[in-house]
Coordinates of C-alpha atoms and ligand atoms in Angstrom, one line a residue:
Chain A
M1 CA 59.2 54.0 156.9
K2 CA 57.9 56.6 154.4
I3 CA 54.8 58.5 155.3
L4 CA 52.7 60.8 153.1
V5 CA 50.3 63.2 154.9
C6 CA 47.5 64.6 152.7
I7 CA 46.9 68.2 153.7
S8 CA 43.7 70.0 152.8
H9 CA 43.9 73.8 152.9
V10 CA 40.7 75.1 154.4
P11 CA 39.1 78.3 155.7
D12 CA 39.5 78.7 159.5
T13 CA 36.3 77.4 161.3
T14 CA 35.3 80.9 162.4
S15 CA 35.4 82.2 158.8
K16 CA 32.3 83.9 157.4
I17 CA 31.0 81.8 154.5
N18 CA 30.0 83.9 151.5
F19 CA 29.8 83.3 147.8
V20 CA 30.6 85.5 144.8
E21 CA 30.1 85.4 141.0
S22 CA 26.4 84.5 141.2
D23 CA 27.0 82.1 144.1
T24 CA 29.4 79.9 142.0
K25 CA 32.6 80.7 143.9
F26 CA 33.6 80.8 147.5
D27 CA 34.4 84.3 148.7
T28 CA 38.0 84.1 149.9
N29 CA 38.0 87.8 150.9
G30 CA 39.4 88.2 154.4
V31 CA 39.4 84.4 155.0
Q32 CA 42.2 82.9 157.0
Y33 CA 43.3 79.5 155.8
I34 CA 44.5 76.7 158.0
I35 CA 45.6 73.0 157.8
N36 CA 42.4 71.0 158.0
P37 CA 42.0 70.1 161.7
N38 CA 41.8 66.4 161.0
D39 CA 45.0 66.6 159.0
E40 CA 46.8 68.4 161.8
F41 CA 46.2 65.5 164.1
G42 CA 47.5 63.1 161.4
L43 CA 50.6 65.3 160.7
T44 CA 51.5 65.4 164.4
R45 CA 51.2 61.6 164.6
A46 CA 53.5 61.4 161.6
M47 CA 56.0 63.7 163.5
W48 CA 55.9 61.2 166.3
F49 CA 56.9 58.4 163.9
K50 CA 59.6 60.6 162.6
E51 CA 61.1 61.5 166.0
K52 CA 60.8 58.0 167.5
E53 CA 61.4 55.8 164.5
G54 CA 63.2 57.9 162.0
A55 CA 60.3 57.9 159.5
E56 CA 60.5 60.2 156.5
V57 CA 57.5 62.5 156.2
D58 CA 56.2 64.1 153.0
V59 CA 53.1 66.3 152.8
I60 CA 51.0 66.8 149.8
N61 CA 48.3 69.2 148.6
V62 CA 46.4 69.3 145.4
G63 CA 45.8 72.9 144.7
G64 CA 46.9 76.2 143.3
A65 CA 49.8 78.4 144.5
E66 CA 47.7 79.9 147.2
T67 CA 47.9 76.7 149.3
E68 CA 51.7 77.0 149.6
S69 CA 51.5 78.9 152.9
T70 CA 49.7 76.0 154.4
L71 CA 52.3 73.5 153.1
R72 CA 55.0 75.8 154.5
K73 CA 53.3 75.6 157.8
A74 CA 53.4 71.8 157.6
L75 CA 57.1 72.0 156.8
A76 CA 57.7 74.3 159.8
I77 CA 55.9 71.7 162.0
G78 CA 58.5 69.3 160.8
A79 CA 57.6 67.5 157.6
D80 CA 60.7 66.8 155.4
T81 CA 59.4 67.6 151.9
A82 CA 56.2 69.2 150.5
I83 CA 54.6 68.4 147.2
R84 CA 52.0 70.5 145.5
V85 CA 50.1 69.1 142.6
N86 CA 49.5 72.2 140.6
T87 CA 45.8 72.1 139.7
E88 CA 42.6 73.3 141.3
A89 CA 41.0 70.7 143.5
L90 CA 37.6 70.2 142.0
E91 CA 36.3 67.1 143.7
A92 CA 37.3 64.1 145.8
S93 CA 37.9 61.5 143.0
Q94 CA 40.1 63.9 141.0
V95 CA 42.1 64.8 144.2
A96 CA 42.5 61.1 145.1
Q97 CA 43.6 60.2 141.5
E98 CA 46.3 63.0 141.6
I99 CA 47.5 61.9 145.0
V100 CA 47.7 58.3 143.8
A101 CA 49.8 59.4 140.7
V102 CA 52.3 60.8 143.2
I103 CA 52.1 57.7 145.5
K104 CA 52.9 55.4 142.5
T105 CA 56.2 57.2 141.9
R106 CA 57.3 57.4 145.5
E107 CA 55.9 54.3 147.3
Y108 CA 54.8 55.1 150.8
D109 CA 54.3 52.7 153.7
L110 CA 51.7 54.8 155.3
V111 CA 49.3 57.5 153.9
I112 CA 47.6 59.7 156.4
A113 CA 44.5 61.8 155.3
G114 CA 41.8 63.3 157.4
R115 CA 38.4 61.6 157.9
E116 CA 36.9 64.7 156.2
S117 CA 37.8 68.3 155.2
I118 CA 35.8 71.0 156.9
D119 CA 35.1 72.8 153.7
Y120 CA 34.0 70.2 151.2
N121 CA 33.1 67.6 154.0
G122 CA 33.3 64.8 151.5
G123 CA 35.0 62.2 153.7
M124 CA 36.0 60.3 150.6
V125 CA 39.6 61.0 149.7
P126 CA 41.3 58.5 152.0
G127 CA 39.0 55.6 151.1
M128 CA 39.4 56.3 147.4
I129 CA 43.2 56.4 147.7
A130 CA 43.1 53.1 149.5
A131 CA 40.9 51.5 146.9
M132 CA 43.0 52.8 144.0
I133 CA 46.3 51.5 145.3
D134 CA 44.7 48.4 147.0
A135 CA 46.2 49.2 150.4
S136 CA 44.8 48.4 153.8
Y137 CA 42.4 51.1 155.0
V138 CA 41.1 52.3 158.4
N139 CA 38.7 55.3 158.6
N140 CA 37.8 57.3 161.7
C141 CA 41.2 56.3 163.0
V142 CA 41.8 57.6 166.6
S143 CA 44.9 55.7 167.5
L144 CA 47.7 54.2 165.4
E145 CA 50.8 52.1 166.4
I146 CA 53.2 50.5 163.9
S147 CA 55.7 47.8 164.4
G148 CA 57.6 46.5 161.3
D149 CA 55.0 46.1 158.6
K150 CA 52.2 45.5 161.1
A151 CA 49.8 48.2 162.4
T152 CA 47.3 48.3 165.2
A153 CA 44.6 51.0 164.9
V154 CA 41.6 52.0 166.8
R155 CA 38.5 53.1 164.8
E156 CA 35.7 55.1 166.2
I157 CA 32.3 53.4 165.5
D158 CA 28.8 54.5 166.2
G159 CA 28.5 54.1 170.0
G160 CA 32.1 52.9 170.7
K161 CA 35.4 51.8 169.4
E162 CA 37.0 48.9 167.5
T163 CA 40.6 47.8 167.7
L164 CA 42.0 46.5 164.4
T165 CA 45.2 44.9 163.3
T166 CA 46.4 45.2 159.8
S167 CA 49.5 45.5 157.6
L168 CA 51.3 48.1 155.6
P169 CA 50.9 49.7 153.2
L170 CA 48.1 51.4 155.0
V171 CA 45.8 54.4 154.4
I172 CA 44.0 56.0 157.3
G173 CA 41.3 58.6 157.6
G174 CA 42.5 60.2 160.8
Q175 CA 40.9 62.5 163.4
K176 CA 41.2 63.9 166.9
G177 CA 42.6 61.2 169.2
L178 CA 45.5 60.2 166.9
V179 CA 47.3 62.6 169.2
E180 CA 46.1 64.6 172.1
E181 CA 45.2 68.2 171.3
S182 CA 47.8 69.4 173.8
D183 CA 50.4 67.7 171.7
L184 CA 49.5 69.5 168.5
K185 CA 52.7 71.3 167.2
I186 CA 52.8 75.0 166.7
P187 CA 55.6 76.0 164.4
N188 CA 58.4 77.6 166.3
M189 CA 61.0 80.2 165.0
R190 CA 63.5 77.5 164.3
G191 CA 61.0 75.4 162.4
I192 CA 59.9 78.3 160.3
M193 CA 63.5 79.2 159.4
M194 CA 64.2 75.5 158.5
A195 CA 61.1 75.3 156.5
R196 CA 62.4 78.0 154.2
K197 CA 65.2 75.7 153.2
K198 CA 63.1 72.6 152.7
Q199 CA 61.9 71.5 149.3
L200 CA 58.4 72.4 148.1
N201 CA 58.1 70.6 144.9
V202 CA 55.5 71.7 142.4
I203 CA 54.5 69.0 140.0
E204 CA 52.1 69.1 137.1
P205 CA 48.8 67.2 137.4
S206 CA 48.4 63.8 135.8
G207 CA 45.2 65.0 134.1
A208 CA 42.7 63.1 136.4
T209 CA 39.1 63.2 135.3
T210 CA 36.3 64.6 137.4
K211 CA 33.1 62.8 138.2
A212 CA 31.2 65.7 139.8
T213 CA 31.1 69.5 139.5
T214 CA 29.7 72.2 141.7
V215 CA 27.0 74.1 139.9
N216 CA 26.4 76.8 142.6
Y217 CA 26.2 77.4 146.3
E218 CA 23.3 78.4 148.5
K219 CA 23.2 79.8 152.0
P220 CA 20.6 78.4 154.4
A221 CA 17.5 80.6 154.8
P222 CA 18.0 83.0 157.7
K223 CA 16.9 81.4 160.9
G224 CA 13.9 82.9 162.8
E225 CA 14.3 84.3 166.2
V226 CA 14.6 81.9 169.1
K227 CA 11.3 81.5 171.0
L228 CA 12.0 82.1 174.7
V229 CA 10.0 80.3 177.3
D230 CA 10.0 81.5 180.9
A231 CA 12.1 79.3 183.3
A232 CA 9.1 79.0 185.6
N233 CA 6.9 77.6 182.8
V234 CA 8.5 74.5 181.4
D235 CA 5.1 73.1 180.5
E236 CA 5.0 75.7 177.7
L237 CA 8.3 74.3 176.3
I238 CA 6.8 70.8 176.3
N239 CA 3.7 72.1 174.6
L240 CA 5.7 73.8 171.9
L241 CA 7.9 70.8 171.3
H242 CA 4.8 68.6 171.1
N243 CA 2.3 70.7 169.2
E244 CA 4.4 73.1 167.2
A245 CA 7.7 71.4 166.4
N246 CA 6.2 67.8 166.5
V247 CA 9.4 66.4 167.9
I248 CA 8.2 64.8 171.1
Chain B
M1 CA 18.4 51.1 134.7
S2 CA 17.9 50.5 138.3
V3 CA 18.4 51.9 141.8
L4 CA 20.1 50.0 144.6
I5 CA 20.2 50.9 148.2
Y6 CA 22.5 49.5 150.9
A7 CA 20.4 48.6 153.9
E8 CA 22.5 48.4 157.1
T9 CA 21.8 45.7 159.7
E10 CA 22.8 45.2 163.3
G11 CA 22.4 41.9 165.0
G12 CA 20.6 40.5 162.0
K13 CA 18.0 43.3 162.0
V14 CA 17.6 46.1 159.5
K15 CA 18.6 49.4 161.1
K16 CA 16.2 52.3 161.2
V17 CA 18.5 54.4 159.1
A18 CA 17.9 52.0 156.3
F19 CA 14.3 53.1 156.1
E20 CA 15.3 56.6 155.2
V21 CA 17.8 55.4 152.7
A22 CA 15.1 53.1 151.2
S23 CA 12.7 56.1 151.0
Y24 CA 15.3 58.1 149.2
G25 CA 16.0 55.3 146.8
K26 CA 12.3 54.9 146.1
A27 CA 12.0 58.6 145.4
V28 CA 14.8 58.4 142.9
A29 CA 13.5 55.2 141.3
D30 CA 10.1 56.9 140.9
Q31 CA 11.8 59.8 139.1
M32 CA 13.6 57.4 136.9
G33 CA 10.6 55.2 136.3
C34 CA 12.2 52.0 137.6
E35 CA 12.2 49.7 140.6
V36 CA 14.4 49.8 143.7
T37 CA 16.3 46.9 145.2
A38 CA 18.2 46.7 148.5
V39 CA 21.4 44.8 149.3
A40 CA 21.9 43.8 152.9
F41 CA 24.1 41.6 155.0
N42 CA 22.7 38.9 157.3
A43 CA 19.2 40.5 157.4
S44 CA 16.7 38.2 159.0
D45 CA 13.8 40.6 158.7
A46 CA 14.6 42.1 155.3
D47 CA 11.0 42.1 154.1
V48 CA 10.3 45.2 156.4
L49 CA 11.9 47.2 153.7
G50 CA 8.8 46.6 151.6
S51 CA 7.1 49.1 153.8
Y52 CA 9.4 51.8 152.3
G53 CA 9.0 50.9 148.6
I54 CA 11.7 48.2 148.2
N55 CA 10.7 45.6 145.7
K56 CA 13.5 43.1 146.2
V57 CA 16.2 42.5 148.7
M58 CA 19.5 40.8 147.8
N59 CA 20.6 39.3 151.1
I60 CA 24.3 38.3 151.5
S61 CA 25.2 35.9 154.3
H62 CA 28.6 36.6 155.8
E63 CA 30.1 35.4 159.0
G64 CA 32.2 37.7 161.0
N65 CA 32.4 41.4 161.8
F66 CA 31.6 44.4 159.6
D67 CA 34.5 44.9 157.2
A68 CA 34.6 47.8 154.8
K69 CA 36.4 46.0 152.0
I70 CA 34.3 42.8 152.2
Y71 CA 31.0 44.7 152.4
A72 CA 32.0 47.1 149.6
S73 CA 32.8 44.1 147.3
G74 CA 29.3 42.7 148.0
I75 CA 27.5 46.0 147.3
Q76 CA 29.6 46.5 144.2
Q77 CA 28.7 43.0 142.8
A78 CA 25.0 43.6 143.7
A79 CA 25.1 46.8 141.7
E80 CA 26.8 45.1 138.8
Q81 CA 24.4 42.2 138.7
L82 CA 21.4 44.5 138.8
G83 CA 22.9 47.0 136.4
A84 CA 22.1 49.7 138.9
S85 CA 23.4 53.2 137.9
V86 CA 22.4 54.8 141.2
V87 CA 23.4 53.4 144.6
V88 CA 22.1 55.0 147.8
V89 CA 23.8 54.7 151.2
S90 CA 23.4 56.4 154.6
S91 CA 25.8 58.7 156.4
S92 CA 26.6 56.3 159.2
A93 CA 30.3 55.7 160.1
D94 CA 30.2 52.3 158.4
S95 CA 28.6 53.6 155.2
R96 CA 31.1 56.4 155.0
Y97 CA 33.8 53.9 155.5
L98 CA 32.9 51.6 152.7
S99 CA 31.3 53.9 150.1
P100 CA 34.5 55.4 148.7
L101 CA 35.6 51.8 148.0
V102 CA 32.4 51.1 146.1
A103 CA 32.8 54.4 144.2
V104 CA 36.2 53.4 143.0
G105 CA 35.0 49.9 142.1
L106 CA 32.0 51.1 140.1
N107 CA 33.9 54.1 138.7
A108 CA 31.1 56.2 140.2
G109 CA 30.8 59.8 141.3
Y110 CA 29.9 59.9 144.9
A111 CA 28.1 62.8 146.7
T112 CA 27.9 62.7 150.5
N113 CA 25.7 64.7 152.9
V114 CA 22.9 64.9 150.4
V115 CA 19.8 66.6 151.8
S116 CA 17.1 66.2 149.2
A117 CA 16.0 64.1 146.2
P118 CA 17.7 65.0 142.9
S119 CA 16.5 68.3 141.5
S120 CA 17.1 66.9 138.0
L121 CA 18.1 63.6 136.5
A122 CA 19.8 64.9 133.4
P123 CA 22.1 66.5 134.4
F124 CA 22.0 64.5 137.7
T125 CA 21.9 67.2 140.3
V126 CA 21.7 66.9 144.1
K127 CA 21.9 69.4 146.9
R128 CA 24.4 68.6 149.6
S129 CA 25.5 70.4 152.8
V130 CA 29.1 71.8 152.9
F131 CA 31.2 74.1 155.1
T132 CA 30.1 72.2 158.2
N133 CA 26.4 73.0 157.5
K134 CA 27.0 76.7 156.9
A135 CA 26.0 76.3 153.2
F136 CA 24.7 74.0 150.5
T137 CA 26.0 73.2 147.1
H138 CA 24.2 72.0 144.1
A139 CA 26.4 69.3 142.7
E140 CA 26.2 67.6 139.4
I141 CA 27.4 64.0 139.2
T142 CA 28.7 63.6 135.7
S143 CA 29.7 59.9 135.7
E144 CA 27.5 57.1 134.4
N145 CA 27.3 55.5 137.9
K146 CA 26.4 57.5 140.9
I147 CA 26.5 57.0 144.7
I148 CA 24.4 59.1 146.9
G149 CA 25.1 59.4 150.7
V150 CA 21.9 60.7 152.3
S151 CA 22.4 63.0 155.3
N152 CA 20.8 61.6 158.5
N153 CA 17.2 62.8 159.1
A154 CA 17.3 65.1 156.1
F155 CA 14.9 63.2 153.8
G156 CA 13.0 61.3 156.4
S157 CA 11.3 57.9 156.2
V158 CA 8.3 57.7 153.9
E159 CA 6.0 54.7 154.2
N160 CA 5.1 53.2 150.9
K161 CA 4.1 49.6 151.1
V162 CA 4.9 47.3 148.2
A163 CA 5.3 43.6 147.7
C164 CA 8.9 42.7 148.6
T165 CA 10.8 39.5 147.8
V166 CA 14.0 38.5 149.6
E167 CA 16.6 36.5 147.8
E168 CA 19.8 35.0 149.0
F169 CA 22.6 36.6 147.0
T170 CA 25.7 34.4 146.8
V171 CA 28.9 36.1 145.8
S172 CA 32.5 35.6 146.4
L173 CA 33.5 38.4 148.6
A174 CA 36.8 40.2 148.7
S175 CA 39.3 39.0 151.3
S176 CA 40.2 41.6 154.0
S177 CA 43.5 43.0 155.1
V178 CA 42.1 44.2 158.4
N179 CA 41.2 42.1 161.4
V180 CA 39.0 43.2 164.2
A181 CA 40.8 42.4 167.5
S182 CA 38.2 43.8 169.8
V183 CA 35.0 45.8 169.9
D184 CA 34.1 48.1 172.8
K185 CA 30.6 49.3 172.3
A186 CA 27.8 50.2 174.7
T187 CA 24.9 48.1 173.5
D188 CA 22.3 49.2 176.0
K189 CA 22.4 52.9 175.0
V190 CA 21.0 54.8 172.1
T191 CA 23.9 56.0 170.0
I192 CA 24.3 59.6 168.8
A193 CA 24.2 58.4 165.2
D194 CA 20.9 56.6 165.6
A195 CA 19.1 58.9 168.0
E196 CA 16.2 61.1 167.1
V197 CA 16.7 63.1 170.2
V198 CA 20.0 64.1 171.7
V199 CA 20.5 65.7 175.1
S200 CA 23.8 67.4 175.5
G201 CA 25.6 68.9 178.4
G202 CA 28.4 71.5 178.6
R203 CA 30.7 73.0 181.1
G204 CA 27.8 74.9 182.7
L205 CA 26.9 71.6 184.5
K206 CA 30.0 72.2 186.7
G207 CA 31.1 68.5 187.1
P208 CA 30.5 64.9 186.2
E209 CA 28.6 64.3 189.4
N210 CA 25.7 66.4 187.9
W211 CA 25.3 64.3 184.8
H212 CA 22.4 62.3 186.3
M213 CA 20.3 65.3 185.1
I214 CA 21.3 64.8 181.6
E215 CA 20.9 61.0 181.8
D216 CA 17.5 61.2 183.4
L217 CA 16.3 63.7 180.8
A218 CA 17.7 61.5 178.0
E219 CA 16.0 58.5 179.5
V220 CA 12.5 60.1 179.6
L221 CA 13.0 61.1 175.9
G222 CA 14.6 57.9 174.7
A223 CA 17.5 60.1 173.8
A224 CA 21.3 59.7 173.4
T225 CA 23.5 61.7 175.6
A226 CA 26.2 64.0 174.2
C227 CA 28.6 66.7 175.5
S228 CA 30.8 69.6 174.5
K229 CA 34.5 69.2 173.8
P230 CA 35.8 70.6 177.1
V231 CA 33.6 68.2 179.0
S232 CA 35.2 65.2 177.3
D233 CA 38.6 66.8 177.4
M234 CA 38.3 67.1 181.2
G235 CA 37.3 63.5 181.4
W236 CA 33.8 64.2 182.7
R237 CA 32.3 62.2 179.9
P238 CA 33.8 59.7 177.4
H239 CA 35.2 61.0 174.1
S240 CA 32.5 59.1 172.2
E241 CA 30.0 61.6 173.5
H242 CA 31.9 64.7 172.2
V243 CA 30.0 66.4 169.4
G244 CA 30.9 69.2 167.1
Q245 CA 33.4 70.0 164.4
T246 CA 36.1 67.8 165.9
G247 CA 33.7 65.3 167.4
K248 CA 30.7 63.4 166.2
P249 CA 28.2 65.0 163.9
V250 CA 24.6 65.2 165.1
A251 CA 21.6 65.2 162.8
S252 CA 18.8 64.5 165.2
N253 CA 15.2 65.7 165.1
L254 CA 15.7 67.4 168.4
Y255 CA 18.9 68.6 170.1
I256 CA 18.7 69.9 173.6
A257 CA 21.8 71.8 174.8
I258 CA 22.2 72.4 178.5
G259 CA 25.0 74.6 179.9
V260 CA 26.6 74.7 176.4
S261 CA 27.6 78.2 175.2
G262 CA 27.2 77.5 171.5
A263 CA 30.7 78.1 170.2
I264 CA 31.0 78.0 166.4
Q265 CA 32.9 74.7 166.5
H266 CA 30.2 73.1 168.6
L267 CA 27.4 74.4 166.4
A268 CA 29.3 73.2 163.3
G269 CA 28.6 69.7 164.3
I270 CA 25.0 70.0 165.4
N271 CA 23.6 72.5 162.9
S272 CA 21.8 69.9 160.8
S273 CA 19.6 68.9 163.7
K274 CA 16.1 70.0 163.0
V275 CA 14.9 71.6 166.2
K276 CA 17.4 73.0 168.7
V277 CA 16.6 73.9 172.3
V278 CA 19.0 75.7 174.6
I279 CA 18.9 76.0 178.4
N280 CA 21.5 78.5 179.6
S281 CA 21.7 81.0 182.5
D282 CA 23.4 83.6 180.3
P283 CA 20.9 85.3 177.9
E284 CA 23.9 86.5 175.8
A285 CA 25.2 82.9 175.2
P286 CA 25.6 82.5 171.4
F287 CA 23.5 79.3 171.4
F288 CA 20.4 81.5 171.6
K289 CA 21.1 82.7 168.1
A290 CA 21.2 79.2 166.7
A291 CA 18.3 77.7 168.7
D292 CA 14.6 77.5 167.9
Y293 CA 13.5 77.4 171.6
G294 CA 15.3 78.6 174.7
I295 CA 15.0 79.0 178.4
V296 CA 17.2 81.5 180.1
G297 CA 17.7 80.0 183.5
D298 CA 19.7 77.9 185.9
A299 CA 20.0 74.3 184.6
F300 CA 20.0 73.1 188.2
E301 CA 16.5 74.5 188.6
V302 CA 15.0 74.1 185.1
V303 CA 16.2 70.6 184.2
P304 CA 14.7 68.7 187.2
Q305 CA 11.4 70.4 186.6
L306 CA 11.6 69.6 182.9
I307 CA 12.2 65.9 183.8
E308 CA 9.2 65.8 186.1
K309 CA 6.9 67.5 183.7
L310 CA 8.0 65.3 180.8
K311 CA 7.4 62.2 182.8
A312 CA 3.9 63.4 183.5
F313 CA 3.5 64.3 179.8
K314 CA 4.7 60.8 178.7
A315 CA 2.5 59.1 181.2
Q316 CA -0.6 60.6 179.9
A317 CA 0.4 60.3 176.2
Ligands
FAD401 C1 39.8 73.9 166.4 C2 38.7 73.8 167.5 C3 37.8 72.8 167.4 C4 36.8 72.7 168.4 N1 35.9 71.7 168.2 C5 34.9 71.6 169.1 C6 33.9 70.6 169.0 O1 33.9 69.7 168.1 N2 32.9 70.6 169.9 C7 32.8 71.5 170.9 O2 31.8 71.4 171.7 N3 33.7 72.4 171.1 C8 34.8 72.5 170.2 N4 35.7 73.5 170.4 C9 35.7 74.3 171.6 C10 34.7 75.5 171.5 O3 35.3 76.6 170.9 C11 34.2 75.9 172.9 O4 35.3 76.2 173.7 C12 33.4 74.8 173.6 O5 32.4 74.3 172.8 C13 32.8 75.4 174.9 O6 32.2 74.3 175.6 P1 31.0 74.6 176.6 O7 29.9 75.3 175.9 O8 30.7 73.4 177.3 O9 31.7 75.6 177.7 P2 31.6 77.1 178.0 O10 31.9 77.9 176.8 O11 32.4 77.3 179.2 O12 30.1 77.4 178.3 C14 29.4 77.0 179.4 C15 28.0 77.6 179.3 O13 27.2 77.2 180.4 C16 26.5 78.2 180.9 N5 26.1 78.0 182.3 C17 26.9 78.1 183.4 N6 26.3 77.8 184.5 C18 25.0 77.5 184.1 C19 23.9 77.0 184.8 N7 23.9 76.8 186.2 N8 22.8 76.7 184.1 C20 22.7 76.9 182.8 N9 23.8 77.3 182.1 C21 24.9 77.6 182.7 C22 27.3 79.5 180.7 O14 26.5 80.6 180.5 C23 28.0 79.1 179.3 O15 27.3 79.6 178.2 C24 36.7 73.6 169.4 C25 37.6 74.7 169.5 C26 38.6 74.8 168.5 C27 39.6 75.9 168.6
AMP402 N1 43.1 69.2 147.8 C1 43.6 68.3 148.6 N2 45.0 68.0 148.7 C2 45.5 67.1 149.5 N3 44.7 66.4 150.4 C3 43.4 66.6 150.4 C4 42.8 67.5 149.5 N4 41.4 67.5 149.7 C5 41.2 66.5 150.7 N5 42.4 66.0 151.1 C6 42.6 64.9 152.1 O1 41.5 64.1 152.2 C7 40.9 64.3 153.5 C8 39.4 64.2 153.4 O2 38.9 65.2 152.5 P1 37.4 65.2 151.9 O3 37.2 63.9 151.2 O4 37.4 66.4 151.0 O5 36.5 65.4 153.1 C9 41.4 65.6 154.0 O6 41.4 65.6 155.4 C10 42.8 65.6 153.5 O7 43.7 64.8 154.2

């Protein structure tokens, strides 16, 4: 089985979000980058298929040279080969097209992406890839088993879960649950040493078109101070929620 | 030139989230000077959409469960038949599942988490929330066809009664490659996605045996129950209740957090809720910086009182 894991390179959750150049660019100053959390769950699930079933695992990122540290981390966790499509990721449809161009040359049985990235929060890349290559597709995937060319997946739905059966090739939008958090792999020394010898192939973009552009960013208006209500006076809270906030 | 909205249904009824999507579609149609049509699956009460500005509903009859590929093909064909250049969808799990497929099918640019009506039509510019609600971006959709995913409770439902006709729309739907083996869903509870009020408990509640407080409070308010990540990790509550960056997003009108510290990853998932209330015994808890209203106090004393007083308030209302 050949697996491709799509890796988005995102600011650590605790990063300060600021913008520069008249609010047109994200301020990367002092920002620590990580593997998008949803992708980390997917990558660890891919490692399980590698260890138990001898799957080959490639990781891919569409982005500039600055994302290579994140791809190296994925190699240190155990991916076999990394691919970087050398172009700035501008929006989901362009990213999906670039990933599809790579998929067409290498033919994967399973493509794992995250249900959404924590920076752009688009939640579109896995579905777009599935539609472009006409593969089976499961979003919000919290469990995945594969046997031969059949797959059983669990999808989180509003208010519960749904168990699905499908066939490969398959694209999933994965999230927490694919593996337990305690099973997430932290690269060890040996992994880091081995990652240095693994291939990180840089390939040129296919020239995908974009369908959307970011004009500029805006920070939410600073929030007012919290209104504190005395613990002995919950009536006042009810009054505020009813008359001031109009929510009850 | 036309606007199409996708109106979600459940058990043959149009879901409430569709009213907000319809209201958004109507606002865009007014800007464009055209009518707005809805496409729905198995809607028995589709004409209710007329209360939110929808002139026509194309209803597709389909037996069997929701399926992203099948539904996407129906929506795509409705858009094509209508010549709709703008398609509006919600932010529900199902809409997010099928919309990327529609986007590829219609060769459309797709913006998710959109929080307000387009600020301009040419160029077509919308405001969307990014960085887990820590910022907004003004995005320009440059393609001819466009799909807008409206963020829950961001635009609101706007009543606007018009005459509405419902037509059966007969199409040949795509065949699916995914089969639903089983569905496990609590049908008697308000879901986090649909709820206007969410009551959430954290580790401060000490143990699952104390959750009756959260459930009772939720019941008085007609709210959904939620929890912080450690609470679901420890098995006090099911994973489906875990909210935050790695859990479900919450965009309710009112979010009440009890015994939740307000860690950045928790706030990331609930920040787009309109009004936030915190009840926490530690005045230094970070949640107080994010909340609109707060009580510094012991949940075990405050919450039972709150439940009693709310019952009295509801009884007289
Ligand atoms: C990558 C990553 C992703 C994460 N994703 C999420 C996520 O999606 N969702 C999430 O929730 N967390 C997430 N977390 C965890 C997050 O960082 C916090 O650890 C977690 O939110 C804390 O949960 P809590 O507030 O219930 O518990 P605690 O931090 O232990 O807080 C308990 C609170 O209860 C208060 N308290 C105690 N006793 C009482 C009482 N009697 N009455 C009133 N108040 C009382 C305390 O003052 C305290 O503030 C994530 C962490 C990481 C690293
Ligand atoms: N630039 C990128 N390179 C590779 N994969 C990406 C990139 N951007 C997004 N993805 C994948 O698509 C998923 C969803 O991203 P998004 O649609 O941006 O929310 C992420 O979790 C990744 O798996």
